Short mmCIF file of C-alpha atoms (C1' of nucleotides) in Angstrom, two decimals:
data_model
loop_
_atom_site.label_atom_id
_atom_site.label_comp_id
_atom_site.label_asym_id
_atom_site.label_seq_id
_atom_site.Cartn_x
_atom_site.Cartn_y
_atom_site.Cartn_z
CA UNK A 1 66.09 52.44 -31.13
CA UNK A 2 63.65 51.10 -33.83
CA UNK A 3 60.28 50.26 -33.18
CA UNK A 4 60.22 46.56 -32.05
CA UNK A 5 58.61 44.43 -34.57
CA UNK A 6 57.30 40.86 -33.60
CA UNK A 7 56.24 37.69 -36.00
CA UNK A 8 53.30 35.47 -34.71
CA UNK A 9 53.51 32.26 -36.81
CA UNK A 10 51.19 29.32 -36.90
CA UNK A 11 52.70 25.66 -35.89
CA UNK A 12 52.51 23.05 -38.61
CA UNK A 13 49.40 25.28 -39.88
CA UNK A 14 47.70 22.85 -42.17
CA UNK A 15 47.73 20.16 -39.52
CA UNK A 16 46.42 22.29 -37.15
CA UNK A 17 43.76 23.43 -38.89
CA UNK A 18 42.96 19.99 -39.70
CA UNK A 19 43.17 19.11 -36.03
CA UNK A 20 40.80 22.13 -34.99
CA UNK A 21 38.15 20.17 -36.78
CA UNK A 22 39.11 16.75 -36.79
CA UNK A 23 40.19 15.37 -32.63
CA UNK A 24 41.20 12.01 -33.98
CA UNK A 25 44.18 13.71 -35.95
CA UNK A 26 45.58 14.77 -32.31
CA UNK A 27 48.56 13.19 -31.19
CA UNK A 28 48.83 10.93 -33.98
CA UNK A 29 51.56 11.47 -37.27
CA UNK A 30 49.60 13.74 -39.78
CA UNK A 31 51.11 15.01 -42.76
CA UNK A 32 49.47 17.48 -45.48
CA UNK A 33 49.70 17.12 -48.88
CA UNK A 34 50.05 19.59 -51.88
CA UNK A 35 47.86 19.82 -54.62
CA UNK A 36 47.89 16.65 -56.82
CA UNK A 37 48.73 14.68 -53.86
CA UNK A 38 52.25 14.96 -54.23
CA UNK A 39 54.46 16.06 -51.65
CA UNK A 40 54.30 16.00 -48.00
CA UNK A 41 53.95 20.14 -47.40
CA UNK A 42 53.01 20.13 -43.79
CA UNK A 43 53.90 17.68 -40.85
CA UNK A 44 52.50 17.64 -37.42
CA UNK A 45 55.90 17.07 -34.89
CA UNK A 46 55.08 13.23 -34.65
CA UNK A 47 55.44 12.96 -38.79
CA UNK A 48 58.75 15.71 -37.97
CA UNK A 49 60.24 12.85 -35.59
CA UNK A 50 59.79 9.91 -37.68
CA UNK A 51 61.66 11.80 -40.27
CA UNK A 52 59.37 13.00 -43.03
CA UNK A 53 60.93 16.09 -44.40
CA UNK A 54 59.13 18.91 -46.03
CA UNK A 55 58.75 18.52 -49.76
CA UNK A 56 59.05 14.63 -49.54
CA UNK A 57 57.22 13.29 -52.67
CA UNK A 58 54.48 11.10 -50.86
CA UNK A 59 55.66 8.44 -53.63
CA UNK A 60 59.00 7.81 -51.78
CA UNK A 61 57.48 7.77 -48.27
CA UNK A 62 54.76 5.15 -49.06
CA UNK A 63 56.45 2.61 -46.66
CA UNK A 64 56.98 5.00 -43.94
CA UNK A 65 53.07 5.78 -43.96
CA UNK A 66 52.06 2.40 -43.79
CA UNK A 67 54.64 1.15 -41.30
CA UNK A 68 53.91 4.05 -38.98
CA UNK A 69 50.04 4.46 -39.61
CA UNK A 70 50.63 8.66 -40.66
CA UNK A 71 47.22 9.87 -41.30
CA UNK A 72 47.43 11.42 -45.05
CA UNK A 73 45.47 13.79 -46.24
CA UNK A 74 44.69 16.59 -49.34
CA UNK A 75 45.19 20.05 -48.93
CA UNK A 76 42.34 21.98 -47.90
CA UNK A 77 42.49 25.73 -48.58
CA UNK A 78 39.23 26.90 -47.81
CA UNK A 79 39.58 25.61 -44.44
CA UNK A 80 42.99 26.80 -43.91
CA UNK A 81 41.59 30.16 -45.64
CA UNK A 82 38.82 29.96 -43.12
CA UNK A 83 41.04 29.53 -40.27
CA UNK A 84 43.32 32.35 -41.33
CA UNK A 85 40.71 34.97 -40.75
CA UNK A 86 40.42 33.30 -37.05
CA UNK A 87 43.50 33.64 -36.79
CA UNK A 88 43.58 37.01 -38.03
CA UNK A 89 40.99 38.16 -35.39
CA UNK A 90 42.33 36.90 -32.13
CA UNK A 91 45.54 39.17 -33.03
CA UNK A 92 43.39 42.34 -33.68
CA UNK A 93 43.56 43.62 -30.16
CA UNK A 94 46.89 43.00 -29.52
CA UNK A 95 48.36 45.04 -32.24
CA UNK A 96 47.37 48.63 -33.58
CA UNK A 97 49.25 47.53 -37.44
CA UNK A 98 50.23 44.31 -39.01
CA UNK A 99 51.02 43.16 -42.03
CA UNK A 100 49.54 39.29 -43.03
CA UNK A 101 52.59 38.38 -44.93
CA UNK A 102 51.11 34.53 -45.49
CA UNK A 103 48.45 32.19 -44.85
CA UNK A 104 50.37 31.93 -41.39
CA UNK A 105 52.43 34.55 -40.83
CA UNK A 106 51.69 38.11 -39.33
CA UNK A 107 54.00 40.83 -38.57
CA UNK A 108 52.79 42.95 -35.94
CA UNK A 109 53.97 46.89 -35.36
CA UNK A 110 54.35 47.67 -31.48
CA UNK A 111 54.78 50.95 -31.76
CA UNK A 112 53.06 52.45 -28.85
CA UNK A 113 53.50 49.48 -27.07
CA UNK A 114 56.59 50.04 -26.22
CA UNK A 115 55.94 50.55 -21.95
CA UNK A 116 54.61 47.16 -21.94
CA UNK A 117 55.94 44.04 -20.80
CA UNK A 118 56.18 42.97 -24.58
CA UNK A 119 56.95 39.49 -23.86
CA UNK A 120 54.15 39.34 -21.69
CA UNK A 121 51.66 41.39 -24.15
CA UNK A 122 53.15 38.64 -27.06
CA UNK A 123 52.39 35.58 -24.74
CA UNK A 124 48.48 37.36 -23.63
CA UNK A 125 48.21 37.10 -27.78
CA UNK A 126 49.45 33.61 -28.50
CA UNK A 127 47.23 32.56 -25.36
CA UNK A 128 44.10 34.27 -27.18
CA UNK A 129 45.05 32.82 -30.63
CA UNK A 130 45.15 29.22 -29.12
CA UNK A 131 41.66 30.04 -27.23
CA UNK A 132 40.00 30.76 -29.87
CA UNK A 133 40.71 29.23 -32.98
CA UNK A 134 43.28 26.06 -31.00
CA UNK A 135 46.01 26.88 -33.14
CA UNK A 136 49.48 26.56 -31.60
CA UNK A 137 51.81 29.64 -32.35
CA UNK A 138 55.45 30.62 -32.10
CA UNK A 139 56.46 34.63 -31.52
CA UNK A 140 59.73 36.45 -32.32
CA UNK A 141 60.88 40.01 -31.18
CA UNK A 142 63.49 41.77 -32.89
CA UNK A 143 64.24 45.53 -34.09
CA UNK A 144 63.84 44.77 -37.46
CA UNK A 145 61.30 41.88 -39.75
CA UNK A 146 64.36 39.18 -40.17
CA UNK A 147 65.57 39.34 -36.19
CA UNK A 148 61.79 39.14 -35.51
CA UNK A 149 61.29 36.13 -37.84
CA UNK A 150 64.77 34.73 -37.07
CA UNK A 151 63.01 34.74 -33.28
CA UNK A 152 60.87 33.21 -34.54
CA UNK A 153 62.29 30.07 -35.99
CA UNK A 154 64.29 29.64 -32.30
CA UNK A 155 61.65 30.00 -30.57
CA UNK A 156 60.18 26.93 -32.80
CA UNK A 157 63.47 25.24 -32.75
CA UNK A 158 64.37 25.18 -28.94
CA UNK A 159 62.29 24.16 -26.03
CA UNK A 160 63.84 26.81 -23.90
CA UNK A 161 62.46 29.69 -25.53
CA UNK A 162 58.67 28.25 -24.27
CA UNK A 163 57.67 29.41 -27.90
CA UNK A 164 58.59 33.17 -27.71
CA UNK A 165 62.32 34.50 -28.71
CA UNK A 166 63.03 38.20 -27.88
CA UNK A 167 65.90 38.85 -29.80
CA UNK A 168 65.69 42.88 -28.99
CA UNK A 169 68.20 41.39 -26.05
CA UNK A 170 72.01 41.84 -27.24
CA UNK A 171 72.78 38.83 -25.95
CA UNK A 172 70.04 36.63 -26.91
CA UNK A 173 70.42 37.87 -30.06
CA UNK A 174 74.36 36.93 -30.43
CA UNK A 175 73.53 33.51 -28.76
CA UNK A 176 71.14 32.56 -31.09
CA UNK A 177 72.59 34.29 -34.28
CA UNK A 178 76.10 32.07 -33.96
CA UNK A 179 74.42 28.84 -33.71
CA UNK A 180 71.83 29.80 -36.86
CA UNK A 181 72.68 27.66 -39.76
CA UNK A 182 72.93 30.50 -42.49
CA UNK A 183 70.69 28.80 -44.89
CA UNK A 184 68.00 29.15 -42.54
CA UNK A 185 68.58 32.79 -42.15
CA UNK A 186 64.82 34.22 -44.23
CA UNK A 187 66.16 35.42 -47.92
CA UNK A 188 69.26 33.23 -47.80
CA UNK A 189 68.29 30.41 -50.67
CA UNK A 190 70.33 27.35 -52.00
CA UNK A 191 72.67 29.30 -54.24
CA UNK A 192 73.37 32.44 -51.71
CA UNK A 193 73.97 29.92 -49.18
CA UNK A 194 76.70 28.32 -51.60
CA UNK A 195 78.47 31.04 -52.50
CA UNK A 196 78.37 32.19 -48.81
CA UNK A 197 79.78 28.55 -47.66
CA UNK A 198 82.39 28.76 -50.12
CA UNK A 199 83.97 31.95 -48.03
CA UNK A 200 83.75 30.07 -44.90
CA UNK A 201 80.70 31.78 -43.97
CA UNK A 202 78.11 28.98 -42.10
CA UNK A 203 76.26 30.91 -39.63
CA UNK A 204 74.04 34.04 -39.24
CA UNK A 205 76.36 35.68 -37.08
CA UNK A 206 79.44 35.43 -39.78
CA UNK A 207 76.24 37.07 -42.28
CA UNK A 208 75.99 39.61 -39.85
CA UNK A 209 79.79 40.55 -39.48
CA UNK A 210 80.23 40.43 -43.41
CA UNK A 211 81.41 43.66 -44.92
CA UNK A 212 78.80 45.15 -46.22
CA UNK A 213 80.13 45.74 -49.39
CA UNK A 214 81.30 42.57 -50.00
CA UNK A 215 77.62 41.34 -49.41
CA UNK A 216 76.73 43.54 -51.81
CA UNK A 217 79.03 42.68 -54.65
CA UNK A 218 77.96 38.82 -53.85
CA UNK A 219 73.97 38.95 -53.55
CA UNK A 220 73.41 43.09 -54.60
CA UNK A 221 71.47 44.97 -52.53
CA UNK A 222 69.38 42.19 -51.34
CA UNK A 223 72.31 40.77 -49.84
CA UNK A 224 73.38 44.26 -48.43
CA UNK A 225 69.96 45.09 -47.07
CA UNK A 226 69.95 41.20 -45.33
CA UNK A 227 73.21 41.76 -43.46
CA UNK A 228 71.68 45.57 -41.89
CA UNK A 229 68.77 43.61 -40.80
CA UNK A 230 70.49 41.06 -39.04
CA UNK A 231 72.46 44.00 -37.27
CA UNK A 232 69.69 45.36 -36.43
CA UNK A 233 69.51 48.25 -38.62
CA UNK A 234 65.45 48.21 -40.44
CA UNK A 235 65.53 48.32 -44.29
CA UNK A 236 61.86 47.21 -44.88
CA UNK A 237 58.84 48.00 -42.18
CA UNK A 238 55.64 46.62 -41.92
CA UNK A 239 53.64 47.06 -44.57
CA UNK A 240 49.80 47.96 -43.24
CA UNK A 241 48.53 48.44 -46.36
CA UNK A 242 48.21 45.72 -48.96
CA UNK A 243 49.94 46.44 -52.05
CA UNK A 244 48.69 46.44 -55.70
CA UNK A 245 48.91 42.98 -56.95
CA UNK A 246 51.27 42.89 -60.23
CA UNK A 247 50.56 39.34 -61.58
CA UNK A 248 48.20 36.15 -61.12
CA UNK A 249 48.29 32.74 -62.22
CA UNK A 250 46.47 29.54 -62.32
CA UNK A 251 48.60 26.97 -62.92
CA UNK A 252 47.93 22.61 -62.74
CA UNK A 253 49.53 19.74 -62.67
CA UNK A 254 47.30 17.02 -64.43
CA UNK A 255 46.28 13.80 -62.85
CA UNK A 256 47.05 11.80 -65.82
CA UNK A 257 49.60 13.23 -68.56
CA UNK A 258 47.41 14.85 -72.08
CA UNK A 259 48.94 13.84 -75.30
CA UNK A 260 46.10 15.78 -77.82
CA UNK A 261 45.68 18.90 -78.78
CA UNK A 262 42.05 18.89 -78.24
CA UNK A 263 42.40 17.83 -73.85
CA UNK A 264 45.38 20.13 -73.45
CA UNK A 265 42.59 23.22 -74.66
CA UNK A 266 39.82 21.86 -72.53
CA UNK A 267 42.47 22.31 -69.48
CA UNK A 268 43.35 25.46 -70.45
CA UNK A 269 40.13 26.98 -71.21
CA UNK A 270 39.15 26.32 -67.29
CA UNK A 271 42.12 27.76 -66.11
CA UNK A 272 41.56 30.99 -68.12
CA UNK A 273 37.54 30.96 -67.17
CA UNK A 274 39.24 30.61 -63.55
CA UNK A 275 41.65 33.92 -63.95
CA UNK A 276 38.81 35.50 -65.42
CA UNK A 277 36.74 35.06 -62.24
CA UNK A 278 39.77 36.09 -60.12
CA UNK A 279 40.61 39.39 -62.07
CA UNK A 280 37.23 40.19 -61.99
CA UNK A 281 37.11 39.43 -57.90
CA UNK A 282 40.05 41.62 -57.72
CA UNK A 283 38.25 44.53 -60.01
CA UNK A 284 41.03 44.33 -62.06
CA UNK A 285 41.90 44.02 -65.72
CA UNK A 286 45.48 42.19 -67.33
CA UNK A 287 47.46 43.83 -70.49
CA UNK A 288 49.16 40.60 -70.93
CA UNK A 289 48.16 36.72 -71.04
CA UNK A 290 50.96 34.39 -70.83
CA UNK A 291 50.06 30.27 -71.77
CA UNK A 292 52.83 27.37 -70.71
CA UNK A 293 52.63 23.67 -70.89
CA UNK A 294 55.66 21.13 -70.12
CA UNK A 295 56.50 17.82 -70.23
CA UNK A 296 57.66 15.87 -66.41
CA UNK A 297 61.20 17.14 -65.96
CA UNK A 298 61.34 14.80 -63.22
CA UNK A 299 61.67 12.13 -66.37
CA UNK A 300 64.53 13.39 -67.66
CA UNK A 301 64.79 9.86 -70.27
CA UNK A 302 61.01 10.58 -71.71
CA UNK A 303 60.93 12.73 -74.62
CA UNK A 304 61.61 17.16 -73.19
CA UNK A 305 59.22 19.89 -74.62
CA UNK A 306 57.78 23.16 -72.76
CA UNK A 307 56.44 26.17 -74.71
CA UNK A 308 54.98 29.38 -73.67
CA UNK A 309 53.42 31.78 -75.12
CA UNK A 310 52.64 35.45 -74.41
CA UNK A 311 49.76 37.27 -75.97
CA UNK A 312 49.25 40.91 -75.66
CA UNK A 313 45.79 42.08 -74.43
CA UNK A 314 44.25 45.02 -76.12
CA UNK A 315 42.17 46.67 -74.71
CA UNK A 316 43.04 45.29 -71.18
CA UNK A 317 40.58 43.22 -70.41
CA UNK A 318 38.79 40.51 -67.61
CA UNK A 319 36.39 38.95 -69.98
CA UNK A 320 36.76 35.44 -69.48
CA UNK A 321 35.80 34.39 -72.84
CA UNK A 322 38.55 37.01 -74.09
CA UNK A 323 40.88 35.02 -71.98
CA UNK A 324 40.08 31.74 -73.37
CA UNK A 325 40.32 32.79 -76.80
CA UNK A 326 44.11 34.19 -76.31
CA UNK A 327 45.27 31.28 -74.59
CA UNK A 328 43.84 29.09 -77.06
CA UNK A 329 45.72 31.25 -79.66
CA UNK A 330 48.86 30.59 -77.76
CA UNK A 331 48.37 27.06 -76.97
CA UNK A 332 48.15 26.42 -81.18
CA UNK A 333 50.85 28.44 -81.63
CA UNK A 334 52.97 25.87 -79.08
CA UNK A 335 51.75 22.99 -79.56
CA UNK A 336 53.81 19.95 -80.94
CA UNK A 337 52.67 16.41 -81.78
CA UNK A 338 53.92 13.09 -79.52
CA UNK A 339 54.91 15.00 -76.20
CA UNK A 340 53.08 13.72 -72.30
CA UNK A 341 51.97 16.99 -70.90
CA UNK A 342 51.73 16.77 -66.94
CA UNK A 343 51.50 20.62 -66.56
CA UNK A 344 50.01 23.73 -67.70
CA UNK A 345 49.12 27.33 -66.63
CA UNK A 346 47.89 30.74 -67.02
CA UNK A 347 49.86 33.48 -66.19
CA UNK A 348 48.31 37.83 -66.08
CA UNK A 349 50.80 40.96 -65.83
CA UNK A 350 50.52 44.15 -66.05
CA UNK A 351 47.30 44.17 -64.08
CA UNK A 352 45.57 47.66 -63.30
CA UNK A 353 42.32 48.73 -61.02
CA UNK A 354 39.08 47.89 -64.21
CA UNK A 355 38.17 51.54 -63.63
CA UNK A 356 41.61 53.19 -64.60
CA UNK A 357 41.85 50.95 -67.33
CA UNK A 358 42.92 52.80 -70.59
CA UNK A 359 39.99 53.15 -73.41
CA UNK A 360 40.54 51.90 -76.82
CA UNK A 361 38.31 53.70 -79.69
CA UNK A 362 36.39 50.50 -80.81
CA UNK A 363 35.75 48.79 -77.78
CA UNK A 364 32.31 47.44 -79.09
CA UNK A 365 29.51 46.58 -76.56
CA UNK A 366 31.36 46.42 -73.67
CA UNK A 367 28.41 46.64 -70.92
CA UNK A 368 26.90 43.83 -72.28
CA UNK A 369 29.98 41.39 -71.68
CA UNK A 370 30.54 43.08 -68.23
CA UNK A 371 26.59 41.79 -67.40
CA UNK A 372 27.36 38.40 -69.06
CA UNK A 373 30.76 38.20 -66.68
CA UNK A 374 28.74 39.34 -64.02
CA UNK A 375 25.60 36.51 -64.50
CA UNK A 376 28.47 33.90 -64.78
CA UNK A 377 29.79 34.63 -61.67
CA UNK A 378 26.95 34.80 -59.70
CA UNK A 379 25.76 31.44 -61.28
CA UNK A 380 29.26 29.89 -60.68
CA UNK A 381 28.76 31.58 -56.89
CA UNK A 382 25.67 30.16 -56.42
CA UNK A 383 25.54 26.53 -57.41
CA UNK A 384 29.59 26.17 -57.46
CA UNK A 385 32.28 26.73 -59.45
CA UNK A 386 32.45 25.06 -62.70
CA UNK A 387 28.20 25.04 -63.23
CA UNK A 388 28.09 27.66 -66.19
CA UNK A 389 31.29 26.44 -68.57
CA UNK A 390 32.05 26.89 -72.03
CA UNK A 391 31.60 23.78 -73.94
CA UNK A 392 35.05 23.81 -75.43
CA UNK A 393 36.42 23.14 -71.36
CA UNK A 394 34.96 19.77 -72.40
CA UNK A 395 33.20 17.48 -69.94
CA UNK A 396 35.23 14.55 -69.93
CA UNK A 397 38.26 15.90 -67.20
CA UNK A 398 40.41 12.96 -66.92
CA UNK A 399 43.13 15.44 -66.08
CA UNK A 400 41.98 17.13 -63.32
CA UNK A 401 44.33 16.53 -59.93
CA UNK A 402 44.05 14.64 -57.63
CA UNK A 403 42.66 15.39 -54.24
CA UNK A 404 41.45 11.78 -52.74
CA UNK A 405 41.77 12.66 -49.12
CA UNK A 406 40.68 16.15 -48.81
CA UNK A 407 38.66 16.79 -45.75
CA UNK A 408 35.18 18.18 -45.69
CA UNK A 409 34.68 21.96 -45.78
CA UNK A 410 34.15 21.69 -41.77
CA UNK A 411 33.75 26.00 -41.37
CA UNK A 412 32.22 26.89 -44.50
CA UNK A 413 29.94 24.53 -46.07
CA UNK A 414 27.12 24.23 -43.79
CA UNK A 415 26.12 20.26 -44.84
CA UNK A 416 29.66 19.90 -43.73
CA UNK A 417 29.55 21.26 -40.58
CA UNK A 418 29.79 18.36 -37.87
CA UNK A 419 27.07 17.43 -35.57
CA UNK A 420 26.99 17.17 -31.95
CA UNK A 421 25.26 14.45 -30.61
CA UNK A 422 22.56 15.30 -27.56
"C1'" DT B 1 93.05 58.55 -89.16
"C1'" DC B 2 88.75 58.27 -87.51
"C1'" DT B 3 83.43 55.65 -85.37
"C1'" DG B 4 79.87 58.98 -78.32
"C1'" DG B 5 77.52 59.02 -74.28
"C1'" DG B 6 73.70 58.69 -71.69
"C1'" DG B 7 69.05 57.92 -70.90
"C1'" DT B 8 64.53 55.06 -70.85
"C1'" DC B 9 61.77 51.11 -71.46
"C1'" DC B 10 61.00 46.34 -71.91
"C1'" DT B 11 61.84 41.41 -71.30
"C1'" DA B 12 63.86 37.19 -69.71
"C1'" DG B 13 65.68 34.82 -66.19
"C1'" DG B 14 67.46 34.01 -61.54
"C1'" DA B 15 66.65 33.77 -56.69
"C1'" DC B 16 63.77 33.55 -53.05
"C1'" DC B 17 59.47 33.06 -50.24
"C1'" DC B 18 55.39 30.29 -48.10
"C1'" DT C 1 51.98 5.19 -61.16
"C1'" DC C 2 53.53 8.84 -58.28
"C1'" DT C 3 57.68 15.23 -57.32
"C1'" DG C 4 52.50 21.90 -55.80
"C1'" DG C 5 50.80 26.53 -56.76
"C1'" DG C 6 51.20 31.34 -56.54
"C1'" DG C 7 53.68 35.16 -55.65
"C1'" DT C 8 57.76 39.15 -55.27
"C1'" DC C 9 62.02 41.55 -56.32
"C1'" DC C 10 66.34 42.37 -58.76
"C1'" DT C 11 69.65 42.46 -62.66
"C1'" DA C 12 71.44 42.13 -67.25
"C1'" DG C 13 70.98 43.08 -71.79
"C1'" DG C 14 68.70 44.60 -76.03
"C1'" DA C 15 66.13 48.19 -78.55
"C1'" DC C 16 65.54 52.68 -79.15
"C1'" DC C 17 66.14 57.69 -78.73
"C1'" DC C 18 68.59 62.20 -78.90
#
DNA sequence: TCTGGGGTCCTAGGACCC
DNA sequence: TCTGGGGTCCTAGGACCC
């Protein structure tokens, strides 16, 4: 019998952190937005029953907002980053290993709490979680991580669960798997679920009685390893240990679409000053720079063009001002006259730990730029990101996205932090 | 008349996730 | 006017080598 695995997942997280700070948003239609104010990304349950789906560009809801009076507002992700370490804490006790697998998801390892009541040690946790930070969560139970987070989403889904699904019962587990809309099944996407459809497969519990190797000629061994999970054989465990990041990005959408040269560099010279800081908070150092810029595919009648370029970084480096000057290289080398830009990005592979990084035999002064990185950072710490800049970022940023109903930084700014009247 | 087989490494692109 | 950002993993195919 494997070790039972459970997922504790956060309800509408975004609106509930909102809520935590915020006791007008309760009980009223709230919906989150994603950055540039564009689509609806979280939804309390009263924006879920008036019909606002997730992803909904806020564009084509407008009416719906105004007729039902859904409070709007910007992502926030220092709050919700804030509230993730609450989160994070109330579990502690009730779990010796877990794994945070996102800003609202934790699988927890109960092995050694096997003797328990687990549905009773699961519900002690959610209570705790809720008590302490007032977030509303949903468990699942299973043998392996996609039972436990298919638990999960019925215990979301229906009532009857009371917010925890132990699907380590055989016949819970069949019950739920054949009325599980295979889509919804965690690793099934749009095009697996397609190809799946088209062999009369609908449900998880068909997945789960597909021979295995005809899952694995369809979808390879993802596919293969998805159907042993759902029969309750593991093929992944919780990972305790967090693994070596292999890439980073910082990527925009702009508020208003660039059309020069000379804007489209200012954009990108803050996102590589940004990766810089973030490799550098990491302690790590990038082999590769990759630049990309595109036109709005959603326009498919204005005038197409995307480029990107990859530059090779030798020696490895974090030096922001290194940074800039490759994706500045790569932005020239893409660049074409009479195109609207709406997005651009910074991508870094091939990152390794800054100490194991390979030396080079004219490396130059290198302990000076590391104390120039490090003054810039502990400006940009101290009086907020953006105060030390290079002047080609340009002052003038008539791009930058749009956040216009972001709340304040409630947990971690203390001007911010609300007052309490005597 | 006849033109190998097998291995590694790298990259691009697809699919999926929250 | 207006459609997010940041990740992971897998496979196919090309280049190269002996």
């Amino acid at each position: 019998m494997p070790t039972p695995i459970a997922l504790i997942d956060c309800n509408n997280y975004y609106v509930s952190c909102e809520r935590a700070s915020d006791s007008k948003l309760i009980g009223v239609p709230v919906i989150v937005l994603s950055n540039n104010d564009g689509c609806a990304v979280a939804r309390s349950a009263e924006a879920k029953a008036l019909g606002i789906k997730m992803g909904d560009p806020v564009h084509l809801i407008r009416d719906k907002i105004e007729r039902h009076g859904i409070r709007v507002l910007s992502s926030n992700y220092t709050l919700y980053g804030d509230m993730q370490r609450r989160v994070v804490a109330s579990i502690e006790d009730y779990a010796r290993d877990f794994e945070i697998y996102s800003i609202d998801e934790t699988f927890i390892d109960l092995a050694g709490f096997e003797d328990r009541d687990l549905v009773a040690h699961v519900r002690a946790m959610r209570d705790q979680v809720l008590r302490w930070t007032t977030i509303p969560t949903c468990v699942g139970l299973g043998p392996t991580k996609t039972l436990a987070k298919l638990g999960n989403a019925a215990a979301k889904k229906n009532p009857l669960f009371d917010s925890v699904a132990d699907l380590r019962d055989e016949a819970v587990r069949a019950w739920v798997l054949d009325r599980f809309a295979v889509g919804d099944v965690w690793g099934v996407g749009g095009a697996t679920a397609a190809k799946l459809a088209a062999l009369g497969i609908h449900t998880a519990g068909q997945l789960r009685d597909m021979p295995i190797k005809q899952a694995r000629a369809m979808g390879s061994v993802v596919l293969e390893r998805l159907v042993a999970e759902l029969r309750g054989v593991p093929s992944g465990v919780v990972e305790t240990i967090e693994p070596q990041r292999k890439g980073m990005a910082v990527t925009r959408s702009f508020g208003t679409p660039v059309s020069d040269i000379a804007t489209l560099m200012g954009a990108v010279t803050q996102y590589a000053m940004r990766a810089g800081e973030k490799l550098r908070g990491h302690g790590l150092v990038a082999a590769r720079l990759t630049v990309f810029f595109h036109t709005n595919r959603f326009k498919p009648d204005a005038p197409q063009y995307s480029a990107s370029r990859m530059v090779a970084l030798h020696p490895m480096t974090n030096d922001s001002f290194e940074l800039v000057a490759a994706a500045r290289r790569g932005v020239e080398h893409g660049w074409r006259d009479g195109y609207a830009i709406t997005k651009a990005g910074i991508m870094l592979d091939d990152l390794i730990a800054a100490e194991l990084r390979p030396r080079t035999l004219f490396e130059g002064d290198t302990v000076k730029r590391v104390r120039l990185m490090e003054a810039l950072d502990s400006v940009n710490s101290r009086f907020g990101r953006f105060s030390a800049v290079p002047a080609t970022q340009g002052f003038q940023r008539d791009w930058k996205m749009r956040a216009d109903m972001k709340s304040p930084a409630w947990t971690t700014r203390i001007e911010d932090v609300p007052r309490v009247r005597a």
